[in-house]
Coordinates of C-alpha atoms in Angstrom, one line a residue:
M1 CA 0.0 0.0 0.0
T2 CA 1.4 3.4 -1.0
A3 CA 2.3 5.5 2.0
L4 CA 0.5 8.9 2.4
V5 CA 3.9 10.4 3.2
Q6 CA 7.3 8.9 2.9
L7 CA 10.7 10.4 3.7
T8 CA 13.8 8.6 2.5
D9 CA 17.3 9.7 3.7
V10 CA 16.1 13.2 4.2
S11 CA 18.7 15.8 5.4
K12 CA 18.6 19.4 6.3
F13 CA 21.6 21.7 6.9
Y14 CA 21.8 25.3 8.0
G15 CA 25.2 26.3 6.8
N16 CA 27.7 24.0 8.6
I17 CA 25.1 22.9 11.1
R18 CA 23.5 19.5 10.6
A19 CA 19.8 19.7 11.8
L20 CA 18.8 16.4 10.1
E21 CA 20.8 13.7 8.2
G22 CA 19.5 10.5 6.7
V23 CA 16.1 10.4 8.3
S24 CA 13.5 8.0 6.9
L25 CA 9.9 7.4 7.9
E26 CA 6.5 6.2 6.4
V27 CA 3.0 7.4 7.3
H28 CA 0.1 5.1 6.2
A29 CA -3.6 5.6 6.4
G30 CA -5.1 4.4 9.7
E31 CA -1.7 4.2 11.4
I32 CA 0.2 6.3 13.9
T33 CA 3.9 6.9 13.4
C34 CA 5.6 8.2 16.5
V35 CA 8.8 10.2 16.3
L36 CA 10.7 10.2 19.6
G37 CA 13.7 12.1 20.6
D38 CA 15.1 14.3 23.3
N39 CA 15.4 18.1 23.0
G40 CA 17.7 19.0 20.1
A41 CA 17.1 15.6 18.4
G42 CA 15.7 17.2 15.2
K43 CA 12.0 16.7 15.8
S44 CA 11.1 20.3 15.1
T45 CA 13.1 20.4 11.9
L46 CA 11.3 17.2 10.7
I47 CA 7.9 18.8 11.5
K48 CA 8.8 21.9 9.5
I49 CA 9.8 19.8 6.4
I50 CA 6.6 17.8 6.5
A51 CA 4.5 20.9 7.1
G52 CA 6.0 22.7 4.2
L53 CA 7.7 25.4 6.2
H54 CA 11.3 24.3 5.2
R55 CA 12.6 22.5 2.2
H56 CA 14.8 19.5 2.6
D57 CA 18.4 19.6 1.2
A58 CA 18.9 16.0 0.4
G59 CA 16.9 12.7 0.1
T60 CA 13.3 12.3 -1.2
F61 CA 10.0 13.5 0.2
E62 CA 6.9 11.7 -1.4
I63 CA 3.2 12.4 -0.9
E64 CA 1.1 9.4 -2.0
G65 CA 4.0 8.1 -4.2
E66 CA 4.7 11.5 -5.9
A67 CA 7.9 13.4 -5.2
A68 CA 7.2 16.7 -3.5
R69 CA 9.0 19.9 -2.5
L70 CA 6.5 22.0 -0.6
D71 CA 6.8 25.8 -0.7
S72 CA 4.5 26.7 2.1
P73 CA 2.2 25.3 4.9
R74 CA -0.8 26.3 2.7
E75 CA 0.5 24.1 -0.1
A76 CA 1.0 21.3 2.5
L77 CA -2.6 21.8 3.7
D78 CA -3.9 21.7 0.1
R79 CA -2.1 18.3 -0.3
G80 CA -3.8 17.0 2.8
I81 CA -1.1 17.6 5.5
A82 CA -2.3 19.4 8.6
T83 CA 0.0 20.3 11.4
V84 CA -1.1 21.0 15.0
Y85 CA 1.7 22.8 16.9
Q86 CA 2.1 23.0 20.7
D87 CA 0.8 26.6 20.7
L88 CA -2.3 25.5 18.7
A89 CA -2.5 28.8 16.8
V90 CA -5.8 29.8 18.5
V91 CA -7.1 33.1 19.6
P92 CA -8.0 32.7 23.3
L93 CA -10.7 35.3 23.5
M94 CA -12.6 34.2 20.4
P95 CA -15.4 31.6 20.7
V96 CA -14.7 27.9 20.0
W97 CA -16.6 28.1 16.7
R98 CA -14.7 31.1 15.4
N99 CA -11.4 29.3 16.2
F100 CA -12.6 26.2 14.5
F101 CA -13.0 28.1 11.2
L102 CA -10.2 30.6 11.7
G103 CA -8.8 31.6 8.3
S104 CA -11.5 29.5 6.4
E105 CA -14.7 31.2 7.4
P106 CA -17.8 30.4 5.3
T107 CA -19.8 33.4 4.1
R108 CA -23.2 34.1 2.6
G109 CA -24.6 36.9 0.5
A110 CA -22.7 38.8 -2.1
G111 CA -21.1 42.2 -2.7
P112 CA -21.8 44.7 0.1
F113 CA -24.2 42.2 1.7
K114 CA -21.5 39.5 2.1
R115 CA -21.1 38.4 5.7
L116 CA -20.0 35.5 7.9
D117 CA -22.3 32.5 8.1
V118 CA -22.3 32.4 11.8
Q119 CA -25.1 29.9 12.2
K120 CA -23.4 27.4 9.9
M121 CA -20.1 27.8 11.8
R122 CA -21.8 27.2 15.1
E123 CA -23.8 24.2 13.9
T124 CA -20.9 22.6 12.1
T125 CA -18.5 23.1 15.0
R126 CA -20.9 21.4 17.4
A127 CA -21.6 18.5 15.0
E128 CA -18.0 17.9 14.2
L129 CA -16.9 17.9 17.8
L130 CA -19.7 15.5 18.7
R131 CA -18.6 13.2 15.8
M132 CA -15.1 13.1 17.4
G133 CA -16.8 12.4 20.8
I134 CA -16.2 15.9 22.2
D135 CA -19.2 17.2 24.0
L136 CA -18.6 20.9 24.8
R137 CA -21.0 22.8 27.0
D138 CA -21.2 25.8 24.7
V139 CA -19.3 26.5 21.4
D140 CA -19.8 30.2 22.1
Q141 CA -17.5 30.1 25.1
P142 CA -14.0 31.6 24.5
I143 CA -11.6 28.8 23.6
G144 CA -9.2 30.1 26.2
T145 CA -11.6 28.9 28.9
L146 CA -11.1 25.3 27.8
S147 CA -8.5 23.0 29.3
G148 CA -5.3 22.3 27.4
G149 CA -6.5 18.8 26.5
E150 CA -9.9 20.2 25.2
R151 CA -8.1 22.8 23.0
Q152 CA -5.9 20.0 21.5
C153 CA -9.0 18.0 20.7
V154 CA -10.7 21.0 19.0
A155 CA -7.6 21.4 16.9
I156 CA -7.6 17.7 15.9
A157 CA -11.3 17.8 15.0
R158 CA -10.7 21.0 12.9
A159 CA -8.0 19.2 10.9
V160 CA -10.2 16.2 10.3
Y161 CA -13.1 18.4 9.1
F162 CA -11.0 20.3 6.6
G163 CA -10.0 17.1 4.9
A164 CA -6.6 16.3 6.3
K165 CA -5.2 13.0 5.2
V166 CA -2.1 13.3 7.3
L167 CA -2.2 14.8 10.8
V168 CA 1.1 16.0 12.4
L169 CA 0.9 16.6 16.1
D170 CA 3.8 18.4 17.9
E171 CA 4.1 17.2 21.5
P172 CA 0.3 17.3 22.1
T173 CA 0.7 16.0 25.7
A174 CA 3.9 17.9 26.7
A175 CA 2.2 20.4 29.0
L176 CA -0.7 18.2 30.2
G177 CA -1.4 16.1 33.3
V178 CA -2.1 12.4 33.3
K179 CA -5.8 12.7 32.9
Q180 CA -5.7 15.3 30.1
S181 CA -3.0 13.4 28.3
G182 CA -5.3 10.4 28.3
V183 CA -8.1 12.4 26.8
V184 CA -5.8 13.7 24.0
L185 CA -4.5 10.3 23.2
K186 CA -8.0 9.0 22.9
Y187 CA -8.8 11.6 20.2
V188 CA -5.5 10.9 18.5
A189 CA -6.6 7.3 18.2
A190 CA -10.0 8.5 17.0
A191 CA -8.3 10.4 14.1
R192 CA -6.4 7.2 13.2
D193 CA -9.6 5.2 13.3
A194 CA -11.2 7.8 10.9
G195 CA -8.6 6.7 8.3
L196 CA -6.0 9.5 8.8
G197 CA -2.2 8.9 8.9
V198 CA -0.9 10.4 12.1
V199 CA 2.6 11.6 12.9
L200 CA 2.9 11.9 16.7
I201 CA 6.0 13.9 17.9
T202 CA 6.8 13.2 21.5
H203 CA 9.5 12.6 24.0
N204 CA 7.3 10.3 26.2
P205 CA 7.7 6.7 25.1
H206 CA 4.8 5.5 27.4
H207 CA 2.4 7.8 25.5
A208 CA 3.8 6.8 22.2
Y209 CA 3.6 3.0 23.0
L210 CA -0.1 3.3 24.0
V211 CA -1.2 4.5 20.5
G212 CA 1.7 4.0 18.1
D213 CA 2.1 1.5 15.3
R214 CA 5.6 2.6 14.2
F215 CA 8.4 4.3 16.1
V216 CA 11.2 6.4 14.7
L217 CA 13.9 7.5 17.2
L218 CA 16.0 10.5 16.6
K219 CA 19.3 11.5 18.2
R220 CA 21.3 14.6 17.4
G221 CA 19.6 14.9 14.0
A222 CA 20.2 11.3 12.9
M223 CA 18.1 8.1 13.2
A224 CA 18.8 6.0 16.3
G225 CA 16.2 3.4 15.4
S226 CA 13.1 2.5 13.5
H227 CA 10.7 -0.2 14.7
A228 CA 7.2 -1.6 14.2
K229 CA 5.3 -2.1 17.4
S230 CA 5.5 -5.9 17.1
E231 CA 9.3 -5.7 17.0
I232 CA 9.9 -3.8 20.2
A233 CA 8.7 -3.9 23.8
L234 CA 8.0 -0.8 25.9
D235 CA 11.1 -1.4 28.1
E236 CA 13.4 -1.5 25.2
L237 CA 11.8 1.5 23.5
T238 CA 12.3 3.4 26.8
R239 CA 15.9 2.3 27.1
Q240 CA 16.7 3.4 23.5
M241 CA 14.9 6.7 24.1
A242 CA 16.9 7.3 27.3
G243 CA 20.2 6.7 25.7
G244 CA 20.7 2.9 26.4
S245 CA 24.4 2.2 26.8
E246 CA 25.2 5.9 27.5
L247 CA 22.8 5.9 30.5
E248 CA 24.4 2.7 31.8
Q249 CA 27.8 4.3 31.5
L250 CA 26.6 7.4 33.4
S251 CA 25.1 5.2 36.2
H252 CA 28.5 3.6 36.7
E253 CA 30.2 7.0 36.8
L254 CA 27.8 8.3 39.4
E255 CA 28.1 5.3 41.7
R256 CA 29.4 6.4 45.1
A257 CA 32.9 5.2 46.1
P258 CA 33.0 2.9 49.1
G259 CA 33.1 4.9 52.4
P260 CA 35.5 4.2 55.3
D261 CA 34.9 1.3 57.7
V262 CA 32.5 2.2 60.5
I263 CA 32.5 1.0 64.1
G264 CA 29.6 2.0 66.3
G265 CA 28.3 4.5 63.8
R266 CA 31.8 6.2 63.7
P267 CA 34.6 5.8 61.1
V268 CA 37.4 3.6 62.3
E269 CA 39.8 6.5 62.6
D270 CA 37.5 8.4 65.0
A271 CA 36.9 5.2 67.1
A272 CA 40.7 4.7 67.4
A273 CA 41.2 8.3 68.6
A274 CA 38.4 7.9 71.2
D275 CA 39.1 4.4 72.6
G276 CA 42.9 4.2 72.3
P277 CA 44.9 1.6 70.4
G278 CA 44.2 -1.2 72.8
D279 CA 40.4 -1.0 72.4
V280 CA 40.6 -0.9 68.6
A281 CA 42.9 -3.9 68.6
R282 CA 40.4 -5.9 70.7
K283 CA 37.6 -5.0 68.3
D284 CA 39.7 -6.2 65.4

């Protein structure tokens, strides 16, 4: 089956600085591909290439089997790639329905009588959120009054409604608690079940393993591993994510050196000074 998005040996350089080198991944319909890495691993650069914000310098980038070099996020969106960043690009004081259609507002009338179709936006927002299983009290409330998890879910529902085939999520659970993270992951799985290909960027292997089908690990701009879920257990994924052998080496370096022998709660030297040579000899 042709991948919705496929990157093969993609690299990106900023002068002499290597941001990405030789990174490959596939995104299929109805699957979640998780990209894991620590800060500075190259996750943000990868997002910007897929989202059309930056062009890659080497390798191939294919959309549904066709080579692509995207010039802008709008072009990526027209090709069915929607990106939801951590800041969500919402206006906190505007209602939920206005944020849902932000930049793509439907209108009615013509000429000087042209105006926003507010009723359609309200009804569509409520219906689409319900279809994703999100039951908001009131779509007229400012989106800034929603929890972080609810705002993420609105952004996901918006991408699904506007025809996204590939949904790229940038650290959607990074600033959320356990319960809200669970809510977001549930709607990420709902987007997958709706037939979208999902790219989940995260540094949390436990969240990734709950919903992921494929895992790509990045380290300092290069690939540190690529696995299907059936090929790797959570413990091994966590170990690779944490640095594996480097972490083991660090643990050895941080082990405390053996302390002095202790007698009665005091080092031997102190005990000898207090009791005299004879007492210490008898204790030996």
